[in-house]
Coordinates of C-alpha atoms and ligand atoms in Angstrom, one line a residue:
M1 CA 83.8 117.8 -3.9
D2 CA 81.4 120.0 -6.5
H3 CA 82.0 123.8 -6.2
L4 CA 79.1 124.6 -3.8
H5 CA 80.4 121.8 -1.1
E6 CA 83.8 123.5 -1.5
Q7 CA 82.5 126.7 -0.6
E8 CA 80.6 125.6 2.5
A9 CA 83.4 123.5 3.5
F10 CA 85.9 126.6 3.4
A11 CA 83.6 129.0 4.9
K12 CA 83.5 126.4 8.0
L13 CA 87.2 126.3 7.7
V14 CA 87.2 130.1 8.1
D15 CA 84.8 130.0 11.3
R16 CA 86.9 127.4 12.7
I17 CA 90.4 129.4 12.6
G18 CA 88.9 132.4 12.5
P19 CA 89.0 135.5 10.1
H20 CA 92.4 136.9 11.3
H21 CA 94.3 134.0 10.6
A22 CA 92.4 132.8 7.2
G23 CA 92.8 136.7 5.8
K24 CA 96.5 136.7 6.6
R25 CA 97.3 133.6 4.9
M26 CA 95.0 134.2 1.7
E27 CA 96.7 137.7 1.5
M28 CA 100.1 136.3 1.5
Q29 CA 99.0 133.7 -0.9
A30 CA 97.6 136.3 -3.3
H31 CA 100.7 138.8 -2.8
Y32 CA 103.2 135.5 -3.8
S33 CA 100.9 134.3 -6.6
A34 CA 101.2 138.4 -8.2
F35 CA 104.9 138.0 -7.2
L36 CA 105.6 134.9 -9.5
M37 CA 103.2 136.4 -12.2
H38 CA 105.4 139.1 -12.8
G39 CA 108.6 137.2 -12.8
H40 CA 110.2 137.7 -9.5
H41 CA 111.0 134.2 -9.2
F42 CA 114.5 133.9 -7.7
H43 CA 113.8 135.7 -4.6
V44 CA 110.9 133.1 -3.5
H45 CA 111.8 129.7 -4.5
L46 CA 114.8 128.3 -6.0
E47 CA 112.4 125.7 -8.0
E48 CA 110.5 128.4 -9.7
F49 CA 113.5 130.1 -11.3
A50 CA 113.8 128.2 -14.7
P51 CA 117.4 128.9 -15.6
I52 CA 119.0 127.7 -12.4
S53 CA 116.7 124.5 -12.5
W54 CA 117.5 123.8 -16.6
A55 CA 121.5 124.4 -15.8
L56 CA 121.2 122.0 -12.7
K57 CA 119.3 119.2 -14.9
T58 CA 121.5 119.7 -18.1
L59 CA 124.6 119.3 -15.9
L60 CA 123.0 115.8 -14.0
K61 CA 122.3 114.3 -17.5
I62 CA 125.7 115.1 -19.1
T63 CA 127.4 113.5 -16.3
G64 CA 125.0 110.8 -16.4
V65 CA 123.9 111.2 -12.8
W66 CA 120.3 112.0 -13.6
P67 CA 119.0 108.1 -13.7
I68 CA 120.7 107.4 -10.5
A69 CA 119.3 110.6 -9.2
V70 CA 115.6 109.9 -10.1
R71 CA 116.1 106.1 -9.1
N72 CA 117.3 107.6 -5.4
S73 CA 113.7 109.6 -5.2
L74 CA 112.1 106.0 -4.8
R75 CA 114.5 104.2 -2.8
Y76 CA 112.9 104.6 1.1
T77 CA 114.8 104.1 4.1
V78 CA 112.6 103.2 7.3
V79 CA 114.1 104.9 9.9
E80 CA 113.3 103.5 13.5
H81 CA 113.4 106.4 16.4
E82 CA 112.9 105.6 20.1
V83 CA 111.5 108.7 21.8
P84 CA 112.3 108.6 25.8
L85 CA 109.7 110.7 27.2
P86 CA 109.9 110.7 31.1
H87 CA 106.3 111.7 31.8
L88 CA 104.9 109.3 29.2
P89 CA 101.8 107.6 30.5
A90 CA 102.1 103.9 31.0
A91 CA 99.5 103.2 28.3
F92 CA 101.3 105.0 25.7
E93 CA 104.2 102.6 26.2
G94 CA 105.5 101.6 23.1
F95 CA 103.1 103.9 21.1
R96 CA 104.3 104.0 17.3
I97 CA 103.7 107.1 15.1
L98 CA 104.4 106.9 11.4
H99 CA 105.9 110.4 10.5
L100 CA 105.7 111.6 6.5
S101 CA 106.6 114.8 5.2
D102 CA 106.9 116.5 2.4
L103 CA 105.5 114.4 0.0
H104 CA 105.2 116.6 -2.8
I105 CA 102.9 113.8 -3.8
E106 CA 102.1 114.8 -7.7
G107 CA 105.9 115.0 -8.3
M108 CA 106.7 111.8 -7.4
V109 CA 107.7 110.0 -10.6
D110 CA 105.5 106.9 -9.7
K111 CA 103.0 109.0 -8.2
G112 CA 103.2 107.4 -4.4
K113 CA 103.2 103.6 -5.8
S114 CA 106.4 102.8 -4.2
L115 CA 105.8 104.6 -1.2
A116 CA 102.4 103.1 -0.4
E117 CA 104.6 99.5 -1.0
A118 CA 107.2 100.7 1.6
L119 CA 104.4 101.6 4.1
A120 CA 102.4 98.4 3.5
P121 CA 104.5 95.7 5.9
L122 CA 105.0 98.6 8.8
Q123 CA 102.8 98.7 12.0
Y124 CA 102.1 101.6 13.7
D125 CA 99.4 103.4 16.0
L126 CA 98.6 106.8 14.6
C127 CA 100.3 108.4 11.2
V128 CA 101.6 112.4 11.5
L129 CA 102.1 114.4 8.0
T130 CA 104.2 117.6 8.6
G131 CA 103.4 119.2 5.5
D132 CA 104.0 120.1 1.6
Y133 CA 101.7 117.8 -0.1
R134 CA 101.9 119.6 -3.2
F135 CA 104.8 119.9 -5.5
R136 CA 104.8 123.3 -6.9
T137 CA 103.9 126.0 -4.5
F138 CA 101.4 127.7 -6.3
G139 CA 98.5 126.5 -9.1
N140 CA 96.1 124.0 -9.1
Y141 CA 95.9 121.3 -6.4
D142 CA 93.0 118.8 -7.9
K143 CA 95.9 116.2 -8.6
T144 CA 97.7 116.6 -5.2
L145 CA 94.1 116.2 -3.6
T146 CA 93.5 113.0 -5.6
L147 CA 96.8 111.2 -5.2
M148 CA 96.8 112.1 -1.4
K149 CA 93.3 110.3 -1.3
T150 CA 94.8 107.0 -2.9
L151 CA 97.6 107.0 -0.5
T152 CA 95.7 107.7 2.6
E153 CA 93.2 104.9 1.8
Q154 CA 96.3 102.5 2.3
I155 CA 97.8 104.0 5.8
H156 CA 95.8 101.8 8.4
A157 CA 96.3 103.8 11.4
P158 CA 94.2 103.0 14.5
Y159 CA 94.7 106.2 15.9
G160 CA 93.9 107.9 12.6
I161 CA 96.2 110.5 10.5
S162 CA 97.0 114.1 11.4
G163 CA 98.9 116.7 9.8
V164 CA 99.8 120.3 8.9
L165 CA 100.3 122.3 6.1
G166 CA 103.6 123.4 4.9
N167 CA 104.9 126.4 2.7
H168 CA 103.9 124.6 -0.7
D169 CA 100.1 123.9 0.5
W170 CA 97.3 126.9 0.5
L171 CA 94.9 127.0 2.9
E172 CA 92.2 126.3 0.3
M173 CA 93.2 122.7 0.4
V174 CA 92.5 122.1 3.8
P175 CA 88.8 120.6 3.1
G176 CA 90.4 118.2 0.7
L177 CA 93.0 117.0 2.8
E178 CA 90.2 116.2 5.6
Q179 CA 88.0 114.7 2.9
C180 CA 91.1 112.5 2.7
G181 CA 90.8 111.3 6.2
I182 CA 93.5 113.5 7.5
R183 CA 92.8 115.5 10.7
M184 CA 94.2 119.3 10.0
L185 CA 95.9 121.1 12.8
M186 CA 95.6 124.8 11.9
N187 CA 96.9 126.0 15.3
E188 CA 94.9 123.7 17.3
A189 CA 95.3 120.5 19.2
Q190 CA 94.0 116.9 19.4
P191 CA 93.8 114.7 22.5
I192 CA 95.1 111.2 21.5
E193 CA 93.1 108.9 24.5
K194 CA 94.4 105.2 25.2
G195 CA 93.0 103.5 28.2
N196 CA 92.5 106.0 30.3
E197 CA 95.2 108.0 29.5
T198 CA 95.5 111.0 27.0
I199 CA 98.3 112.6 25.3
W200 CA 98.3 115.5 23.1
L201 CA 98.9 116.4 19.4
L202 CA 99.5 120.1 18.7
G203 CA 100.1 121.4 15.0
L204 CA 100.6 124.6 13.5
D205 CA 100.3 126.5 10.2
D206 CA 103.2 127.2 8.0
V207 CA 106.2 129.2 9.9
H208 CA 108.5 129.1 7.2
Y209 CA 107.0 131.3 4.4
Y210 CA 103.4 132.7 5.4
E211 CA 104.2 132.8 9.2
T212 CA 100.7 131.9 10.0
G213 CA 101.7 129.7 12.6
D214 CA 100.4 130.6 16.2
L215 CA 101.9 128.6 19.0
D216 CA 100.3 130.6 21.9
K217 CA 96.7 129.7 20.3
A218 CA 97.7 125.6 20.1
V219 CA 99.3 125.6 23.4
K220 CA 96.2 127.1 25.4
S221 CA 94.0 124.9 23.4
A222 CA 95.6 121.6 25.4
P223 CA 96.4 121.0 28.9
Q224 CA 99.7 121.8 30.4
N225 CA 100.6 119.0 32.2
V226 CA 100.5 116.4 29.7
V227 CA 102.9 114.9 26.9
R228 CA 102.4 117.2 24.0
I229 CA 103.9 116.3 20.5
L230 CA 104.1 119.2 18.2
L231 CA 103.8 119.1 14.3
V232 CA 105.2 122.1 12.4
H233 CA 106.3 122.1 8.9
S234 CA 109.8 123.4 9.7
P235 CA 112.1 123.3 12.5
E236 CA 112.4 127.1 12.7
I237 CA 110.6 127.6 16.1
L238 CA 112.1 125.0 18.4
P239 CA 113.5 127.4 20.7
E240 CA 110.1 128.8 21.4
A241 CA 108.7 125.4 21.2
A242 CA 111.0 124.1 24.1
Q243 CA 110.3 127.4 25.9
A244 CA 106.6 126.4 25.8
G245 CA 107.3 123.0 27.0
M246 CA 106.9 120.8 24.1
D247 CA 108.3 117.4 24.7
L248 CA 108.8 116.3 20.9
Y249 CA 108.5 118.4 18.0
L250 CA 108.3 116.6 14.6
C251 CA 109.0 118.4 11.3
G252 CA 110.5 118.4 7.9
H253 CA 110.7 121.2 5.2
S254 CA 114.6 120.6 4.7
H255 CA 114.7 117.6 2.6
G256 CA 117.7 117.2 4.7
G257 CA 119.1 119.0 1.5
Q258 CA 118.1 116.7 -1.2
I259 CA 121.0 117.1 -3.3
C260 CA 123.6 116.4 -0.8
L261 CA 127.7 116.1 -1.0
P262 CA 129.1 112.6 -0.3
G263 CA 128.4 111.6 3.2
G264 CA 125.2 113.2 3.4
K265 CA 126.2 116.8 3.6
P266 CA 123.6 119.2 2.5
I267 CA 124.1 121.9 -0.1
I268 CA 121.0 123.8 0.4
T269 CA 118.2 123.3 3.0
H270 CA 116.1 126.6 2.8
C271 CA 115.9 126.1 6.8
R272 CA 116.7 129.2 8.9
C273 CA 118.0 127.0 11.8
P274 CA 121.5 125.9 12.8
R275 CA 122.8 122.6 11.0
P276 CA 122.0 120.1 13.8
Y277 CA 118.4 120.8 13.5
K278 CA 118.0 120.3 9.6
A279 CA 117.8 116.6 9.6
G280 CA 117.4 113.7 11.7
R281 CA 117.2 113.4 15.5
W282 CA 117.9 116.2 17.5
R283 CA 117.4 117.5 21.3
Y284 CA 117.3 121.1 22.5
K285 CA 117.2 121.3 25.9
S286 CA 114.8 118.9 27.2
M287 CA 112.5 118.9 24.0
R288 CA 113.2 115.8 21.8
G289 CA 112.9 116.3 18.0
Y290 CA 113.1 115.1 14.4
T291 CA 113.4 117.0 11.0
S292 CA 112.7 114.4 8.4
R293 CA 114.3 114.4 5.1
G294 CA 111.1 113.9 3.7
V295 CA 109.6 111.2 1.1
G296 CA 109.4 113.4 -1.9
T297 CA 111.3 116.1 -3.6
S298 CA 110.9 119.6 -4.9
L299 CA 112.3 121.0 -8.1
F300 CA 113.1 117.8 -9.6
P301 CA 112.6 114.0 -8.5
I302 CA 115.8 113.6 -7.8
R303 CA 118.2 112.7 -4.8
L304 CA 121.7 112.4 -4.3
F305 CA 123.2 111.2 -1.0
C306 CA 120.2 111.6 0.6
Q307 CA 117.6 108.9 0.5
P308 CA 113.8 109.5 1.1
E309 CA 112.7 108.6 4.8
I310 CA 109.9 106.8 6.4
I311 CA 110.1 107.5 10.0
L312 CA 108.6 105.2 13.0
H313 CA 108.7 106.9 16.4
T314 CA 108.4 104.8 19.1
L315 CA 107.1 106.6 22.5
R316 CA 109.4 105.2 25.5
K317 CA 108.7 106.0 29.3
I318 CA 112.5 106.5 29.9
P319 CA 114.1 109.6 31.7
I320 CA 116.3 111.7 29.7
E321 CA 119.1 114.0 31.4
V322 CA 117.9 117.6 30.6
E323 CA 120.5 119.5 28.7
T324 CA 121.0 122.6 27.0
A325 CA 122.3 122.4 23.4
C326 CA 125.2 124.1 22.7
C327 CA 124.6 124.8 19.3
Y328 CA 122.0 126.9 18.9
S329 CA 121.7 130.6 18.7
Q330 CA 118.9 132.2 16.8
S331 CA 121.6 134.1 14.5
V332 CA 123.0 131.3 12.6
Ligands
FE2_401 FE1 109.3 120.5 1.2

């Protein structure tokens, strides 16, 4: 996109999401960049704090673990996840959703080649992307968009690709991501129609760092008595989402820890929610959810005891018992 078209596309986006949302996002992005430029790295993201990064890299290289951990970052696991939804319209029985999260695509050692190869044999109806397209949290994103274009050309979803922003992504990336064929949901709702029946996708802006996600706004954009699937970058608003009657909550952000202890126990997740919701499938009251371990990496292109995962959610019209999760409290 040339500069003039970029400006026009961004002005249309501001019109669409409203000046308040756009203004808050841009202001926080500016503060964040200024914060980094003044050397306040540690309080923002661990990956921007050079001494810790250097120490970790040195330790892994000295111990010989580094090349194994780099290889792990490309060893994609395909996870099949069946989602029981009692009110699922009959036309959507067996509907398959490919879920990719935390691509951090220009940080991949092979720039997405192995991921595209892993995706090639898979069959799905819709693809959803739950944020973090860029590797770093600031700076130029041209390479991110170029690589996303190459990847999305290899995703063949009859019902399209929909996505939300993560905390590594900037608002200015939205027009470019939409040019890649991704329908970006910015506190918006999208109907998915099959036969004469419809389910709805709701997607929020980042709730982790920028806090510009607006669940109420998205909820008001869709009918109430329908199956609603919520896309959010992180699992941090699951009580609110359950309260709002969401049926399925798809997210990522935690990377499942990325560098874990044997057995997959995460050391750090940067996720303000209890451990059971930080990776994999979960249930909160009657809402089902899945927190992706992600396909990419942050800080370094390495993974230990935590493989990158491609998830295929299959919707099933099966009743689920309503159960209150015992392990959630806001303070954990
Ligand atoms: Fe991420």
